[in-house]
XYZ file of C-alpha atoms in Angstrom:
548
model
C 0.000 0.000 0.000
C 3.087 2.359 0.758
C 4.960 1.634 -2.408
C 1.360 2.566 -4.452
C 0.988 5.864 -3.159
C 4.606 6.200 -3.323
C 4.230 6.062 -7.010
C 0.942 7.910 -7.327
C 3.083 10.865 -5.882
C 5.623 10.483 -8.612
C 3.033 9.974 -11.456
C 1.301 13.172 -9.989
C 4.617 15.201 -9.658
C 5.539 13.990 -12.844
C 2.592 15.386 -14.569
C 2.616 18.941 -13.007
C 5.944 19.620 -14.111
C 5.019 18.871 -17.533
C 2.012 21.296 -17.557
C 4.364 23.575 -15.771
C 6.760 23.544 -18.556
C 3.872 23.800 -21.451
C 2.791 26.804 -19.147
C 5.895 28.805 -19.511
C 6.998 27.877 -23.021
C 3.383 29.153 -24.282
C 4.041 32.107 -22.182
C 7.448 32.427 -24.258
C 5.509 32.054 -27.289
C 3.188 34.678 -26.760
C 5.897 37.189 -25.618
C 7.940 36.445 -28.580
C 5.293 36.800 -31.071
C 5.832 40.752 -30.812
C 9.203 42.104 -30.619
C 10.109 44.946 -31.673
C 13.813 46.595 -31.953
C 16.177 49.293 -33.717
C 19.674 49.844 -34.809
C 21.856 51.818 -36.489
C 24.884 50.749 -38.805
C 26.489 54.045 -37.451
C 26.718 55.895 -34.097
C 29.354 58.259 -35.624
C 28.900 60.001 -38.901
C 30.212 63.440 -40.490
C 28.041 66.691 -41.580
C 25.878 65.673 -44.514
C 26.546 61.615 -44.436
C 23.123 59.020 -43.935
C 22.754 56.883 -41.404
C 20.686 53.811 -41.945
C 18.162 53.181 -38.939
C 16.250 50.023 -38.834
C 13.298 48.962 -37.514
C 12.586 45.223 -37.161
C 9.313 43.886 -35.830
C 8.598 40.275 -35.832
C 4.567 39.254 -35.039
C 1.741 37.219 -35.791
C 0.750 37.105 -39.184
C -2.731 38.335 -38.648
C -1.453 41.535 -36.926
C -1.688 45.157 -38.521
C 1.694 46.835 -38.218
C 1.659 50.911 -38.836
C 5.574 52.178 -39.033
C 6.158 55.749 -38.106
C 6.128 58.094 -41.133
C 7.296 61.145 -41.925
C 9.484 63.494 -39.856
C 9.406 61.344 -36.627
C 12.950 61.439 -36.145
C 14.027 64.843 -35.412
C 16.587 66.521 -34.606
C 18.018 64.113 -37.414
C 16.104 64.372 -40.927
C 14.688 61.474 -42.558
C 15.925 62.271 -45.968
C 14.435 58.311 -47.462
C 12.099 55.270 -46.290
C 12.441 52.198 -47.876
C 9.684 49.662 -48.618
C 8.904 47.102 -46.003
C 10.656 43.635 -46.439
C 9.075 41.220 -45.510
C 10.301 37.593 -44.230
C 8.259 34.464 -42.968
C 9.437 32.972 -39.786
C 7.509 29.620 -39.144
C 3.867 31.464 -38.169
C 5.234 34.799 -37.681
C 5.982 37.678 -40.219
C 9.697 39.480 -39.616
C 9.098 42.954 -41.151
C 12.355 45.000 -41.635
C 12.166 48.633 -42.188
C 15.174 50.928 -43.296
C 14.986 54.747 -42.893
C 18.253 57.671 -44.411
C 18.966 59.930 -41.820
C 20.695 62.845 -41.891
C 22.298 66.099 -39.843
C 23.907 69.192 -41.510
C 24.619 70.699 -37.770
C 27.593 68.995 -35.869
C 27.013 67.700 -31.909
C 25.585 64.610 -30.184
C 21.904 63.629 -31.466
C 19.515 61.686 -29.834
C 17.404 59.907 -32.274
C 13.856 59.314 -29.888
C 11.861 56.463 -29.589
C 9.912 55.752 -32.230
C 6.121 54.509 -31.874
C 5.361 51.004 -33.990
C 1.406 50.657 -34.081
C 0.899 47.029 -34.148
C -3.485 46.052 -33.480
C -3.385 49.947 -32.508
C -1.266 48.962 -29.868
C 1.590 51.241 -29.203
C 5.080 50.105 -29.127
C 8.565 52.056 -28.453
C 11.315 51.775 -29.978
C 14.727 52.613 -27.768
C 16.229 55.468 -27.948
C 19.950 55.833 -29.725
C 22.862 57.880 -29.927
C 24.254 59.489 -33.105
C 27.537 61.792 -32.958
C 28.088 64.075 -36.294
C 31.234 65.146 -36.581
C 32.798 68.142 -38.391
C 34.952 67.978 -41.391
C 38.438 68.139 -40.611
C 39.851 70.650 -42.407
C 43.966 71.386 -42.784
C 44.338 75.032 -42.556
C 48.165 74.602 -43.478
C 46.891 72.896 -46.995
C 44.009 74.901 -47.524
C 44.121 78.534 -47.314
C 41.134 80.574 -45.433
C 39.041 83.084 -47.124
C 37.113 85.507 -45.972
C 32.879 84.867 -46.360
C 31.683 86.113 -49.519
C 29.257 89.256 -49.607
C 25.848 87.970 -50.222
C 24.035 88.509 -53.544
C 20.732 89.373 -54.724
C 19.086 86.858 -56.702
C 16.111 88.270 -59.131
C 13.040 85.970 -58.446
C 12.390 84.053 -61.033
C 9.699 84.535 -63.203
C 6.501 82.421 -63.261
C 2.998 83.092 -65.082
C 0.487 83.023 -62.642
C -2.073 80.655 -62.982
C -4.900 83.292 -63.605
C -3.195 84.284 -66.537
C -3.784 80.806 -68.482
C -6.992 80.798 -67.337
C -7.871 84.762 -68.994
C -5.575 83.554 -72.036
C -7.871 80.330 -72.205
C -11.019 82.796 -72.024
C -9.835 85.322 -74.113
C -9.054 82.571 -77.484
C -12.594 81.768 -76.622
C -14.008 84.580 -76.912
C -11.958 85.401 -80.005
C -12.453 82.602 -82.006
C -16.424 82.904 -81.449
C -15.993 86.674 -82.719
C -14.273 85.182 -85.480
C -16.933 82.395 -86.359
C -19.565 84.688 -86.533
C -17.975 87.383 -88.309
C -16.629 85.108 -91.167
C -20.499 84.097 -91.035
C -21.670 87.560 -91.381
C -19.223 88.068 -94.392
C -20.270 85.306 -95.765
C -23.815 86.045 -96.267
C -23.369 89.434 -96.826
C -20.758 89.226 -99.939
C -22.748 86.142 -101.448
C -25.960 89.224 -101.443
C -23.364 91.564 -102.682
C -22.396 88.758 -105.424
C -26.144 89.251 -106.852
C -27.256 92.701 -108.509
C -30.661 93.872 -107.946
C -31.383 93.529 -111.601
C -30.206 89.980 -111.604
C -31.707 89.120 -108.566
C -34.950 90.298 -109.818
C -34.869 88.129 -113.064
C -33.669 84.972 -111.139
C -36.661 85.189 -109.076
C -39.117 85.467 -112.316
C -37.191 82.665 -113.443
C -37.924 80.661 -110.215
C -41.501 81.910 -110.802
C -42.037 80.052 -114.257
C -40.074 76.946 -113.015
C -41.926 76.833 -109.782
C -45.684 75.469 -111.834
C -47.371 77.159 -109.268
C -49.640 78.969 -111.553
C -50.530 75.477 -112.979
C -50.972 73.719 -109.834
C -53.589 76.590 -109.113
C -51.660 78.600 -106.049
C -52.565 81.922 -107.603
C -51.751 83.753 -104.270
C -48.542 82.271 -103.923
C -47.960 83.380 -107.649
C -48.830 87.018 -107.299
C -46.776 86.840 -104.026
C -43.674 86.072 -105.555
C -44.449 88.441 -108.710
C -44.920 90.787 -106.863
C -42.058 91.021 -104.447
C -39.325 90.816 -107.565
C -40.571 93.961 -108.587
C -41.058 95.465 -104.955
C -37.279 94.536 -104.415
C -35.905 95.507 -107.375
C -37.344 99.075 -106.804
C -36.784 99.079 -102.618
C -32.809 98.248 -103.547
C -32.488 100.455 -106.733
C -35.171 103.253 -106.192
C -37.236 103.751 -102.836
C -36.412 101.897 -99.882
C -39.687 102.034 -98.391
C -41.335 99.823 -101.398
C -41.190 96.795 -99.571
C -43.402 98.035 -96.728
C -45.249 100.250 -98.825
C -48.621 99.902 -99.850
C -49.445 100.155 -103.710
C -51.010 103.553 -103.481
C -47.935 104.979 -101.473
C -45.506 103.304 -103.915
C -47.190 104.892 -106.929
C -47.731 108.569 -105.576
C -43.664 108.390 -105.016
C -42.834 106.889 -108.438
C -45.078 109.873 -109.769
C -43.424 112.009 -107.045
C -39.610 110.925 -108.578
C -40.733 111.258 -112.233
C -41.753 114.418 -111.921
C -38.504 115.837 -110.090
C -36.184 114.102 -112.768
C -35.146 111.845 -110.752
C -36.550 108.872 -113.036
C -37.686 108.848 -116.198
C -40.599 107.011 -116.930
C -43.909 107.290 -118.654
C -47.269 107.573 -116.979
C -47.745 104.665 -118.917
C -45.822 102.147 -117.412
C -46.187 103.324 -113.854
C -50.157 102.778 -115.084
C -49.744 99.367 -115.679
C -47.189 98.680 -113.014
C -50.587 99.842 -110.408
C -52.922 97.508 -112.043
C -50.877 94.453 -111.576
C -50.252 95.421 -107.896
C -54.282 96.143 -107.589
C -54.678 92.719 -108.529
C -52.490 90.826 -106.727
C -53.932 92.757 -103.559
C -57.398 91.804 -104.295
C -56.130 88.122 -104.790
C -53.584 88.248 -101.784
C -55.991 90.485 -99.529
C -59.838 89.838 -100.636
C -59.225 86.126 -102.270
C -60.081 87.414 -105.590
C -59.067 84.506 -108.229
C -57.226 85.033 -111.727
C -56.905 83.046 -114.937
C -53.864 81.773 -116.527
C -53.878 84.120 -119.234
C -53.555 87.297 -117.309
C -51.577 85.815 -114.877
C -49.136 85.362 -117.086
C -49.663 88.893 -118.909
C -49.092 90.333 -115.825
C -45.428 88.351 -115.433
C -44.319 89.867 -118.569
C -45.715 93.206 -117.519
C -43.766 93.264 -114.126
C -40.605 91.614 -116.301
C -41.340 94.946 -118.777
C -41.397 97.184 -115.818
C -37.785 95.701 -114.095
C -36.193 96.412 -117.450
C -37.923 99.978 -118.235
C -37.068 100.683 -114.070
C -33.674 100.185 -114.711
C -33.150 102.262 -118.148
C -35.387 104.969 -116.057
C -32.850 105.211 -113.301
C -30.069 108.006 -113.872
C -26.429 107.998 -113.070
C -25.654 109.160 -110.186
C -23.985 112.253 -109.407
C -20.907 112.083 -107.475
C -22.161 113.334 -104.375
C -24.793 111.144 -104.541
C -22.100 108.882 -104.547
C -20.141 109.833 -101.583
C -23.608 109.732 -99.285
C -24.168 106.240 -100.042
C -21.110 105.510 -99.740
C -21.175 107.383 -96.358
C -24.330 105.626 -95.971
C -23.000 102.065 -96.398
C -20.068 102.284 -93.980
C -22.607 103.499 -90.837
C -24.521 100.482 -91.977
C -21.176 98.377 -91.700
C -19.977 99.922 -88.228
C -23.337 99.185 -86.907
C -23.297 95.959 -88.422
C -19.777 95.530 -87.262
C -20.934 96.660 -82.918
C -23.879 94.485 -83.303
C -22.051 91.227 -84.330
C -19.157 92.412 -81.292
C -22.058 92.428 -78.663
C -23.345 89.079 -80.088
C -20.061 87.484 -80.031
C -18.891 88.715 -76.111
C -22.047 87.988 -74.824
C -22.171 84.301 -76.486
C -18.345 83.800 -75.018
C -19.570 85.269 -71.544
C -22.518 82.659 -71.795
C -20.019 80.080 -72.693
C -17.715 81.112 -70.091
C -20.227 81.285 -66.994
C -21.828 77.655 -68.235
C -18.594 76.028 -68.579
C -17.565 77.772 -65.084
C -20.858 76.101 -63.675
C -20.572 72.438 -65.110
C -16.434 72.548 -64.236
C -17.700 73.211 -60.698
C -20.314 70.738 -60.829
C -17.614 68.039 -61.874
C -14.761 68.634 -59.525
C -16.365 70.553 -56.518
C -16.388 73.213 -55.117
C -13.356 72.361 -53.125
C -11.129 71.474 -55.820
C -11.719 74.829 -57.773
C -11.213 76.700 -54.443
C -7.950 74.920 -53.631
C -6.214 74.647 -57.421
C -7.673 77.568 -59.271
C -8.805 80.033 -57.050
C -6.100 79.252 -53.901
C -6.712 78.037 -50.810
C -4.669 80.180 -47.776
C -4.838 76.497 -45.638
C -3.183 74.773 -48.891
C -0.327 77.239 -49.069
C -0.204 76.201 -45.461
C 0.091 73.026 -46.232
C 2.533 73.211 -49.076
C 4.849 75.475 -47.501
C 8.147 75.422 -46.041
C 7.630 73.714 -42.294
C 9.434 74.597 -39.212
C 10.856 72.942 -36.266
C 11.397 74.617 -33.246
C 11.746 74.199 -29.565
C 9.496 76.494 -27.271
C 9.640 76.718 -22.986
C 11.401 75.527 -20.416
C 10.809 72.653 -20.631
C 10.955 72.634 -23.989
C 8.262 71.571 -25.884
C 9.258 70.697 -30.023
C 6.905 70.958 -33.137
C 6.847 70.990 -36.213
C 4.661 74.129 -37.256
C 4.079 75.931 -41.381
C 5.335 79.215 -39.588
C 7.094 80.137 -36.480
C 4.819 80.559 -33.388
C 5.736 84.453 -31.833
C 5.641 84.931 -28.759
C 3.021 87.184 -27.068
C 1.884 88.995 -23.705
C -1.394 87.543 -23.715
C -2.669 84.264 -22.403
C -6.550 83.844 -22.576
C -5.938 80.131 -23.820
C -5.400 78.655 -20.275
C -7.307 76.769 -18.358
C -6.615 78.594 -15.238
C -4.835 81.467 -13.608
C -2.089 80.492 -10.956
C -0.540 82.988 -8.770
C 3.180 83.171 -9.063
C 3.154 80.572 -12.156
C 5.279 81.896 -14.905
C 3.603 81.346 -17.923
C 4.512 81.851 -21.874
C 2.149 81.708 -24.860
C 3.174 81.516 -28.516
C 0.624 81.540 -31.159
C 0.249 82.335 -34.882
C -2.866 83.436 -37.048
C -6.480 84.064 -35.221
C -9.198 82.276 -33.742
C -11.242 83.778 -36.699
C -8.505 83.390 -39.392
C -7.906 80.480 -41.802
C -5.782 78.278 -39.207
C -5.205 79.478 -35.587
C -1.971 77.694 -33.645
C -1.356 78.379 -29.762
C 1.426 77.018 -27.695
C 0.694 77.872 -23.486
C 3.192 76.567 -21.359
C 2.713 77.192 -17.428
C 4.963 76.509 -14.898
C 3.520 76.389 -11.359
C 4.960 76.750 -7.804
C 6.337 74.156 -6.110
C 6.197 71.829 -9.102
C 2.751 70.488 -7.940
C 1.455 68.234 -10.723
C -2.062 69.940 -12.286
C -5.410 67.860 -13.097
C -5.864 67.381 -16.830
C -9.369 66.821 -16.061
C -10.023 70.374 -14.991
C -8.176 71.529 -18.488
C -11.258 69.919 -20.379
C -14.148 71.794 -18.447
C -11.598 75.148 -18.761
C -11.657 74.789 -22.514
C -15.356 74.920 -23.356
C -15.300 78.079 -20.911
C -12.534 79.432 -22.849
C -14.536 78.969 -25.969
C -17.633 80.831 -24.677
C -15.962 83.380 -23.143
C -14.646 83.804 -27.201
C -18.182 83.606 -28.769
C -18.208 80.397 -29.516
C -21.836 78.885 -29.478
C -23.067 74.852 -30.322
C -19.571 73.800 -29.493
C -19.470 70.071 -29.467
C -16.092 68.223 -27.643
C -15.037 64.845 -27.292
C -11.384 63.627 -25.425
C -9.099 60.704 -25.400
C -5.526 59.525 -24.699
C -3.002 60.841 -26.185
C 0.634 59.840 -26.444
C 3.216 61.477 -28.407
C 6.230 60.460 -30.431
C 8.196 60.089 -27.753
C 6.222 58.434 -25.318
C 4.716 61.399 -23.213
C 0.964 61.201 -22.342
C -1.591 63.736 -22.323
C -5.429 64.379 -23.093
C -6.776 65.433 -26.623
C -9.620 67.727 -26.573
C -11.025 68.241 -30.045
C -14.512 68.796 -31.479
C -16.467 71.999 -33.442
C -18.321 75.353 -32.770
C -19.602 78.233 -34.191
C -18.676 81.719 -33.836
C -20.097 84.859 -35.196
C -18.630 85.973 -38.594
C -16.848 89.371 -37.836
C -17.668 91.011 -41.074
C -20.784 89.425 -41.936
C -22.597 89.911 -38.634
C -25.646 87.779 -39.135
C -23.759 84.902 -40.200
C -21.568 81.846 -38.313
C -18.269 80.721 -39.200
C -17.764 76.953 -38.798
C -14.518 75.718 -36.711
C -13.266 72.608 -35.851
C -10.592 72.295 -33.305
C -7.723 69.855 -32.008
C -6.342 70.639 -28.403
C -3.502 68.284 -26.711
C -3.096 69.222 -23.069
C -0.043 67.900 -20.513
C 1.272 68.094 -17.240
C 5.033 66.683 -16.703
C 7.177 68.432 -13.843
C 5.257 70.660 -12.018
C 4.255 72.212 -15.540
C 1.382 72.258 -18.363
C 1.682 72.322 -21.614
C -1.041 73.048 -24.389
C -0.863 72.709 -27.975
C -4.515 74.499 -29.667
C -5.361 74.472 -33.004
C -7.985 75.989 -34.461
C -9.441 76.084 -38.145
C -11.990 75.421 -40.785
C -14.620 72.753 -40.666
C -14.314 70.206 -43.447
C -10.733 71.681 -45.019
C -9.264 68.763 -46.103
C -5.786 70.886 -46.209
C -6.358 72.299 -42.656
C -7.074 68.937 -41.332
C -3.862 67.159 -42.449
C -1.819 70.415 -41.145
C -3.435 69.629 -37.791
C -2.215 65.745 -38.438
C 1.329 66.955 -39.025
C 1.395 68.784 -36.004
C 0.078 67.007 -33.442
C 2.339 63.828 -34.733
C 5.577 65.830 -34.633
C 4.970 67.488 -31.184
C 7.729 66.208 -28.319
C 7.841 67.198 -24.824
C 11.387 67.344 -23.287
C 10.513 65.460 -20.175
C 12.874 65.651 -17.398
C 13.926 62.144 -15.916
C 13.102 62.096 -11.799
């Protein structure tokens, strides 16, 4: 009975150092499923020379890795990122990352840790030191100079964009001009081409090929009878015979004979009456005619066109030079007419296209490429990094924060704190930056909590009105943690007064060492350029965090 439970013991000991030992090497498993480390192939480099910096992180193969991006690396440049290359260990993925960094300023560097997202789960690189060295230089070799006087560069010359855009509008508008005017001319020399005279018999021509007198349309024969003679006379004679009714056109064919102005008989301005009498009563009163005057009265008006134009006399010559006179105010008329026609057609053009080119990119895009956004100059811009406080805090900013007197950004006065506020642009402008750093008495550590309810005071005490805030976490590239206030509000437009400007904001407050820092950025609601300046920013700010 002894030597049993002697050996149950031993079974049972047995077995819990097995499970023990599957315990810890899942354990070992798990830990080594993320690792993440760095390295250099360089911890001493001269002015101007790359270091490599790599980034290795081995994980599951399920796992979303992020690598940092960008200019994460500071006060070293990353001048070049390469792709990721990517190895299979057993059920894990080895990723390798490889980064060109750079100094152009001699001293020791720390490069800072560097935050790996892997399952949006921060991890931190270590932190490394670089040395840059200056170039040696033999002064007994190479001879000194002094530092060359500075000279002024001309800027160089570039079209504006507007400039296309009114040259684009302008060949428009020209070659619509030119369409209709070669239009105009057109039509106009191919009336020119045809005399009166000729024009007259063509249409008496047209008249006998026509067979409307044999299909029966007796109106529509007079009609056309009639107006070849009415033209002939309004273009040669009186230009009033068109509109003219036939006792009017007589009384001033009597009226012209009788001045010597035409020579005619009575006789033929007789007959040319009757044949207009009739053709009113058929035209007017739906009188009817037979063929056989009908066609009488063709060769009548064909009598009259040839007896009109032996009647008409030479002109004198200043007859000559007022029609001529005539004709060119006729032209320059003409001439504004077909000018108005043609800029208002291209302005009509020009507004419609406008509207559809709108229509099809946006709004946006037109404000930001053609028209110019202030926030996309922002963005495009030279950026700037710079250390502000003690303790410093760095960021990378578009322009350099300036210091000012007044601090209406923090979250609460402190007597004896010394405080310092740098800030660029305005609450109301296109983008709005301020930098508050306070430090307080006795280095007491201050309540981030209360820095949430002081910013939507600050805000109202501003004008703000429907302003909306959320917070969360917020750790920055080098490991310090803080609260990020951000959220929208309206504030009254200061020009327009009945209006509301719409803001969105991003605010990061800390409290390291008896200090607090705030980072506020203000801007335009839905500005796709103003929202990936505030990305920048806020990724590229570092506190300089004293080690207890």
């Amino acid at each position: 009975m002894k030597m049993i439970n002697k050996k149950t013991f031993q079974n049972i000991g047995k077995t819990l150092v097995l499970v023990f030992s599957l315990f810890l090497l899942l354990i070992n498993q798990h830990t080594q499923a993320q690792t993440v480390s760095s390295s250099i192939d360089s911890s001493s480099i001269q002015i101007g020379e790359q270091i490599k910096y790599k980034i290795e992180v081995e994980t599951d193969t399920t796992n979303l890795v992020v690598f940092p991006e960008g200019q994460t690396f500071m006060p070293l440049e990353n001048v070049e990122a390469s792709a990721i290359d990517t190895t299979i260990n057993q059920r894990n993925f080895k990723l390798l990352k490889e980064y060109a960094l750079t100094q152009f300023d001699s001293g020791k560097y720390t490069i800072p840790r560097q935050r790996i997202l892997i399952n949006n789960k921060a991890f931190f690189t270590d932190s490394l030191l670089v040395e840059v060295r200056d170039v040696a230089v033999d002064t007994t070799k190479q001879k000194l100079y002094p530092v060359k006087p500075s000279i002024q560069v001309d800027k160089p010359f570039q079209v504006a964009d507007w400039v296309w855009w009114l040259l684009i509008t302008l060949v428009i508008i020209g070659g619509l001009v030119f369409l209709l005017w070669r239009r105009n001319k057109k039509k106009t020399e191919a009336a020119q081409k045809i005399p009166p005279f000729e024009k007259a018999m063509l249409t008496l021509k047209q008249l006998d090929e026509s067979q409307q007198l044999e299909s029966g349309q007796i109106k529509a024969y007079y009609s056309s009878l009639t107006e070849a003679i009415r033209r002939y006379i309004d273009e040669k004679i009186d230009d009033r015979a068109l509109e003219s009714t036939t006792a009017e056109l007589v009384a001033r064919l009597n009226a012209l004979t009788q001045e010597n102005k035409l020579r005619l008989s009575k006789e033929e301005i007789t007959k040319l009456e009757e044949v207009l009498k009739r053709a009113d009563l058929i035209k007017f009163a739906g009188f009817s005619m037979d063929k056989i005057t009908a066609k009488s009265d063709r060769q009548t008006v064909e009598h009259n066109i040839f007896a009109f134009k032996e009647a008409i006399p030479e002109p004198t010559e200043e007859e000559l030079l007022k029609d001529q006179a005539y004709r060119e105010a006729v032209a320059k008329r003409r001439k504004r007419k077909t000018i108005l026609i043609s800029v208002v057609a291209g302005l009509s053009i020009l507004v419609v296209s406008a509207i559809g080119f709108v229509g099809l990119k946006g709004w946006d895009y037109v404000q930001d490429n053609i028209l110019g956004s202030p926030s996309k100059d922002l963005l495009k811009g030279e950026w700037i990094q710079s250390e502000y406080g003690n303790p410093a805090v760095s960021v990378i900013t578009p322009r350099v924060l300036v210091r000012n007197m007044q601090q209406d950004t923090l979250p609460q006065a402190q007597t004896g704190a010394i405080i310092e506020s740098f800030s660029y642009g305005s609450i109301l402008g296109e983008y709005y930056i301020n930098l508050s750093l306070v430090n307080f008495p006795e280095k007491k550590e201050f309540d981030l909590d209360k820095s949430i309810e002081a910013v939507y005071t600050d805000f109202e005490n501003k004008g703000a009105t429907n302003i909306l805030m959320k917070n969360e976490e917020f750790t920055t590239v080098n490991g310090a943690e803080g609260i990020k206030i951000f959220g929208s509000f309206k504030i009254k437009n200061p020009v327009l007064q009945d209006r509301t400007i719409q803001k969105s904001y991003t605010i990061l407050n800390f409290g390291y060492n008896g200090a607090f820092e705030q980072l506020m950025l203000v801007y335009e609601k839905d500005n796709a350029a103003a929202e990936e300046i505030t990305n920048r920013i806020i990724n590229s700010i570092e506190l300089k965090i004293k080690e207890e």
